[in-house]
CSV table of C-alpha atoms and ligand atoms in Angstrom, one decimal:
chain,number,residue,atom,x,y,z
A,1,MET,CA,0.0,0.0,0.0
A,2,THR,CA,1.2,3.5,-0.8
A,3,SER,CA,1.1,6.2,1.9
A,4,GLU,CA,-1.8,7.8,0.0
A,5,ASP,CA,-3.7,4.5,0.3
A,6,ILE,CA,-3.1,4.5,4.0
A,7,ASP,CA,-4.2,8.1,4.4
A,8,TYR,CA,-7.4,7.5,2.5
A,9,LYS,CA,-8.2,4.3,4.5
A,10,LYS,CA,-7.5,6.2,7.7
A,11,ILE,CA,-9.9,9.0,6.8
A,12,GLU,CA,-12.6,6.5,5.9
A,13,LEU,CA,-12.1,4.8,9.2
A,14,ILE,CA,-12.4,8.1,11.1
A,15,MET,CA,-15.6,8.9,9.2
A,16,ASP,CA,-17.0,5.5,10.0
A,17,LEU,CA,-16.2,5.9,13.7
A,18,ARG,CA,-18.0,9.3,13.7
A,19,ASN,CA,-21.0,7.8,12.0
A,20,ARG,CA,-21.1,5.1,14.7
A,21,GLY,CA,-21.3,7.7,17.5
A,22,ILE,CA,-17.6,8.3,18.4
A,23,VAL,CA,-17.7,12.1,18.4
A,24,ASP,CA,-15.0,13.1,20.9
A,25,ARG,CA,-12.6,15.2,18.8
A,26,LYS,CA,-9.5,14.6,21.0
A,27,LEU,CA,-10.1,10.8,20.7
A,28,LEU,CA,-10.6,10.9,16.9
A,29,SER,CA,-7.5,13.1,16.6
A,30,ALA,CA,-5.5,10.6,18.7
A,31,ILE,CA,-6.7,7.7,16.4
A,32,GLU,CA,-5.8,9.8,13.4
A,33,ARG,CA,-2.3,10.4,14.7
A,34,ILE,CA,-1.4,6.9,15.7
A,35,PRO,CA,-0.2,4.7,12.8
A,36,ARG,CA,-2.0,1.4,13.5
A,37,GLU,CA,0.1,-0.3,10.8
A,38,ILE,CA,3.2,-0.3,12.9
A,39,PHE,CA,1.5,-2.4,15.6
A,40,ILE,CA,0.7,-5.3,13.3
A,41,ALA,CA,2.7,-7.7,11.2
A,42,ASP,CA,3.6,-6.7,7.6
A,43,ALA,CA,1.4,-9.5,6.3
A,44,PHE,CA,-1.7,-7.6,7.6
A,45,ALA,CA,-0.6,-4.1,7.1
A,46,GLY,CA,-3.0,-3.7,4.2
A,47,GLN,CA,-5.9,-4.2,6.7
A,48,ALA,CA,-4.5,-1.8,9.3
A,49,TYR,CA,-7.5,0.6,8.8
A,50,ALA,CA,-10.2,-1.9,8.2
A,51,ASP,CA,-12.5,-2.0,11.3
A,52,GLN,CA,-11.4,-5.4,12.4
A,53,SER,CA,-9.3,-7.2,15.0
A,54,LEU,CA,-6.1,-8.8,13.6
A,55,PRO,CA,-3.8,-11.5,14.9
A,56,ILE,CA,-0.6,-10.5,16.7
A,57,GLU,CA,2.2,-12.8,18.1
A,58,CYS,CA,1.6,-15.2,21.0
A,59,GLY,CA,-1.9,-16.1,19.6
A,60,GLN,CA,-3.3,-12.8,20.7
A,61,THR,CA,-5.2,-10.1,18.8
A,62,ILE,CA,-5.0,-6.3,18.3
A,63,SER,CA,-8.5,-5.0,19.1
A,64,GLN,CA,-10.9,-3.7,16.4
A,65,PRO,CA,-10.5,0.2,16.0
A,66,TYR,CA,-14.2,0.7,16.9
A,67,ILE,CA,-13.9,-1.2,20.1
A,68,VAL,CA,-10.7,0.7,21.0
A,69,ALA,CA,-12.5,4.0,20.3
A,70,TYR,CA,-15.7,2.9,22.1
A,71,MET,CA,-14.0,1.7,25.3
A,72,THR,CA,-11.8,4.8,25.4
A,73,SER,CA,-14.8,7.1,25.0
A,74,LYS,CA,-16.6,5.3,27.9
A,75,LEU,CA,-13.5,5.7,30.1
A,76,GLU,CA,-13.8,9.5,29.9
A,77,VAL,CA,-10.0,10.2,30.2
A,78,ASP,CA,-8.5,13.6,30.6
A,79,ASP,CA,-4.9,14.9,30.6
A,80,ARG,CA,-4.6,14.8,34.4
A,81,HIS,CA,-5.4,11.1,34.6
A,82,LYS,CA,-3.2,8.2,35.6
A,83,VAL,CA,-4.5,5.2,33.8
A,84,LEU,CA,-3.9,1.4,34.3
A,85,GLU,CA,-4.3,-0.8,31.3
A,86,ILE,CA,-4.5,-4.6,31.5
A,87,GLY,CA,-3.6,-6.5,28.3
A,88,THR,CA,-1.0,-4.4,26.5
A,89,GLY,CA,-1.1,-6.7,23.5
A,90,SER,CA,0.3,-4.8,20.5
A,91,GLY,CA,0.3,-1.5,22.4
A,92,TYR,CA,-2.1,0.2,20.1
A,93,GLN,CA,-4.8,0.9,22.7
A,94,THR,CA,-1.9,2.1,25.0
A,95,ALA,CA,-0.8,4.6,22.4
A,96,VAL,CA,-4.3,6.0,22.0
A,97,LEU,CA,-4.6,6.4,25.7
A,98,ALA,CA,-1.2,7.9,26.1
A,99,LYS,CA,-2.3,10.8,23.8
A,100,LEU,CA,-5.2,11.6,26.1
A,101,CYS,CA,-4.0,11.2,29.6
A,102,ARG,CA,-1.1,12.0,31.9
A,103,ARG,CA,0.5,8.6,32.2
A,104,VAL,CA,-0.4,5.0,31.3
A,105,TYR,CA,0.8,2.0,33.3
A,106,THR,CA,0.3,-1.1,31.2
A,107,ILE,CA,0.5,-4.8,32.1
A,108,GLU,CA,0.9,-7.8,29.6
A,109,ARG,CA,1.4,-11.4,30.6
A,110,TYR,CA,3.6,-12.2,27.5
A,111,ARG,CA,7.1,-10.7,27.8
A,112,THR,CA,7.5,-10.8,24.0
A,113,LEU,CA,4.4,-8.6,23.5
A,114,SER,CA,5.3,-6.3,26.3
A,115,ARG,CA,8.7,-5.7,24.9
A,116,GLN,CA,7.5,-5.2,21.3
A,117,ALA,CA,4.7,-2.8,22.5
A,118,GLN,CA,7.4,-0.8,24.3
A,119,GLU,CA,9.5,-0.7,21.1
A,120,HIS,CA,6.6,0.5,19.0
A,121,LEU,CA,5.7,3.2,21.6
A,122,ASP,CA,9.4,4.3,21.6
A,123,SER,CA,9.4,4.5,17.8
A,124,LEU,CA,6.5,7.0,18.1
A,125,ARG,CA,8.3,8.9,20.8
A,126,ILE,CA,5.5,8.2,23.2
A,127,ALA,CA,7.2,8.7,26.6
A,128,ASN,CA,4.3,8.7,29.1
A,129,VAL,CA,3.9,4.9,29.3
A,130,THR,CA,5.3,2.4,31.7
A,131,ALA,CA,5.0,-1.2,30.5
A,132,MET,CA,5.6,-4.3,32.5
A,133,ALA,CA,5.2,-8.1,32.0
A,134,GLY,CA,3.0,-9.3,34.8
A,135,ASP,CA,-0.3,-10.6,35.9
A,136,GLY,CA,-3.1,-8.1,35.4
A,137,TYR,CA,-5.3,-9.8,37.9
A,138,LYS,CA,-3.0,-8.4,40.6
A,139,GLY,CA,-3.1,-4.9,39.1
A,140,TRP,CA,-0.1,-2.6,40.0
A,141,PRO,CA,-0.4,-1.9,43.7
A,142,GLN,CA,2.8,0.2,43.9
A,143,GLN,CA,1.3,2.7,41.5
A,144,ALA,CA,-2.3,2.6,42.8
A,145,PRO,CA,-4.7,4.3,43.0
A,146,PHE,CA,-5.6,5.0,39.4
A,147,ASP,CA,-8.1,7.5,38.0
A,148,ARG,CA,-9.1,5.1,35.3
A,149,ILE,CA,-8.6,1.3,34.6
A,150,ILE,CA,-9.2,-0.4,31.2
A,151,VAL,CA,-9.0,-4.1,30.7
A,152,THR,CA,-8.7,-5.5,27.2
A,153,ALA,CA,-9.0,-9.2,27.9
A,154,ALA,CA,-12.1,-11.1,29.0
A,155,ALA,CA,-12.5,-11.9,32.7
A,156,PRO,CA,-15.1,-14.3,34.1
A,157,GLU,CA,-16.0,-11.6,36.7
A,158,ILE,CA,-14.8,-8.1,37.7
A,159,PRO,CA,-11.3,-8.6,39.4
A,160,GLN,CA,-11.6,-7.3,42.9
A,161,ALA,CA,-7.9,-6.2,43.1
A,162,LEU,CA,-8.6,-3.8,40.3
A,163,VAL,CA,-11.6,-2.3,42.0
A,164,ASP,CA,-9.5,-1.8,45.1
A,165,GLN,CA,-6.8,0.0,43.0
A,166,LEU,CA,-9.3,2.4,41.5
A,167,LYS,CA,-9.6,6.0,43.0
A,168,GLU,CA,-12.8,7.2,44.6
A,169,GLY,CA,-15.0,8.4,41.7
A,170,GLY,CA,-12.8,6.5,39.3
A,171,ILE,CA,-14.0,4.6,36.2
A,172,MET,CA,-13.1,1.1,35.0
A,173,VAL,CA,-14.2,-0.3,31.6
A,174,LEU,CA,-13.8,-4.0,30.9
A,175,PRO,CA,-15.3,-7.0,29.1
A,176,VAL,CA,-16.8,-9.6,31.4
A,177,ASP,CA,-18.0,-13.0,30.3
A,178,ALA,CA,-21.7,-13.4,29.6
A,179,GLU,CA,-23.9,-16.3,28.7
A,180,ARG,CA,-26.3,-16.3,25.8
A,181,GLU,CA,-29.7,-17.6,26.6
A,182,ASP,CA,-29.3,-20.2,23.8
A,183,PHE,CA,-25.7,-21.0,24.9
A,184,SER,CA,-24.5,-20.4,21.4
A,185,GLY,CA,-20.9,-19.5,22.1
A,186,LYS,CA,-18.8,-17.3,24.3
A,187,TYR,CA,-19.1,-13.5,24.3
A,188,GLN,CA,-18.7,-10.7,26.8
A,189,LYS,CA,-20.5,-7.5,27.8
A,190,ILE,CA,-18.5,-4.4,28.2
A,191,ILE,CA,-19.0,-3.2,31.8
A,192,ARG,CA,-18.5,0.3,33.0
A,193,LEU,CA,-17.9,0.5,36.7
A,194,THR,CA,-17.8,3.7,38.8
A,195,LYS,CA,-16.5,3.6,42.3
A,196,HIS,CA,-18.4,5.5,45.0
A,197,GLY,CA,-17.3,5.2,48.6
A,198,GLU,CA,-17.6,1.6,49.6
A,199,GLY,CA,-19.9,0.8,46.7
A,200,VAL,CA,-19.7,0.5,43.0
A,201,GLU,CA,-22.1,1.3,40.3
A,202,THR,CA,-22.0,-0.9,37.2
A,203,GLU,CA,-23.5,-0.4,33.8
A,204,LYS,CA,-23.8,-3.0,31.0
A,205,LEU,CA,-22.8,-1.7,27.6
A,206,ILE,CA,-22.3,-3.5,24.3
A,207,ASP,CA,-21.6,-7.2,23.4
A,208,VAL,CA,-18.0,-8.0,22.4
A,209,ARG,CA,-15.5,-10.8,21.9
A,210,PHE,CA,-12.1,-10.6,23.5
A,211,VAL,CA,-9.3,-13.1,24.1
A,212,PRO,CA,-9.5,-14.5,27.7
A,213,MET,CA,-7.8,-12.9,30.7
A,214,VAL,CA,-5.5,-15.7,32.0
A,215,ALA,CA,-3.9,-15.6,35.4
A,216,GLY,CA,-0.1,-15.6,35.9
A,217,VAL,CA,2.7,-14.4,33.7
A,218,ALA,CA,3.1,-16.5,30.5
A,219,LYS,CA,5.9,-19.1,31.0
A,220,GLU,CA,6.5,-19.7,27.3
A,221,LEU,CA,7.7,-16.3,26.1
B,1,SAH,N1,-5.4,-3.7,23.7
B,1,SAH,C1,-4.7,-4.8,23.0
B,1,SAH,C2,-5.5,-6.0,23.0
B,1,SAH,C3,-4.7,-7.2,23.1
B,1,SAH,S1,-5.6,-8.7,23.4
B,1,SAH,C4,-4.4,-4.4,21.5
B,1,SAH,O1,-5.2,-3.7,21.0
B,1,SAH,O2,-3.4,-4.8,21.0
B,1,SAH,C5,-5.5,-8.9,25.1
B,1,SAH,C6,-4.1,-9.1,25.8
B,1,SAH,O3,-4.3,-9.3,27.1
B,1,SAH,C7,-3.3,-10.3,25.2
B,1,SAH,O4,-2.1,-9.8,24.7
B,1,SAH,C8,-3.2,-11.2,26.4
B,1,SAH,O5,-1.9,-11.8,26.5
B,1,SAH,C9,-3.3,-10.2,27.6
B,1,SAH,N2,-3.7,-10.8,28.9
B,1,SAH,C10,-4.5,-11.8,29.1
B,1,SAH,N3,-4.6,-12.1,30.4
B,1,SAH,C11,-3.8,-11.2,31.0
B,1,SAH,C12,-3.4,-11.0,32.4
B,1,SAH,N4,-3.8,-11.7,33.4
B,1,SAH,N5,-2.5,-9.9,32.6
B,1,SAH,C13,-2.0,-9.2,31.7
B,1,SAH,N6,-2.3,-9.4,30.4
B,1,SAH,C14,-3.2,-10.4,30.1
């Protein structure tokens, strides 16, 4: 693909996101400024601006642009926020967040992915991200509390350690396993949780499909 092709497809994607209700200008501008093609393998570069998830190393996926935009918009981040992200994957969602908040702490269970994501962020001169290989179920207690938490892997239920590491008034957005009434396959609902005092308020949003959240650091890579 030529760079004109890429520019054209990117404009089409931004228009499509707007038509689907993503209207936050800072968010759209962040998506416009981050070259998604560098986060994926060359073999898939031609599909970088198609609205679809794509395979990355370690059997994982880079999320679909609409879902990245949707979850980010529901997170309501601003430039004073300290954000925790679970499931760095390619680092694409991390890069979008980094453009919108003060600092992103991101955890990935595959060392290979964490390292590659860091390299991609470095190549874009994004300097307000701290990445580590670890188990996202534990969160990052040394850096807690967080204004916002986003999880991009599917958990069977809301991880309590993450709720504990959220600031008072903070928001967490994550996919949580759901069961179809006809049991026709796995999917999740995006949940938005707001922390108030001792209690939490949860809101069920759209249906999605994410790779599972798996406990422990990956041994393989
Ligand atoms: N936002 C990423 C999505 C990656 S897919 C992107 O757009 O590229 C989800 C990622 O979560 C996978 O890379 C997977 O390895 C990771 N993951 C799964 N369970 C995890 C856990 N317990 N802690 C940290 N990362 C986890």
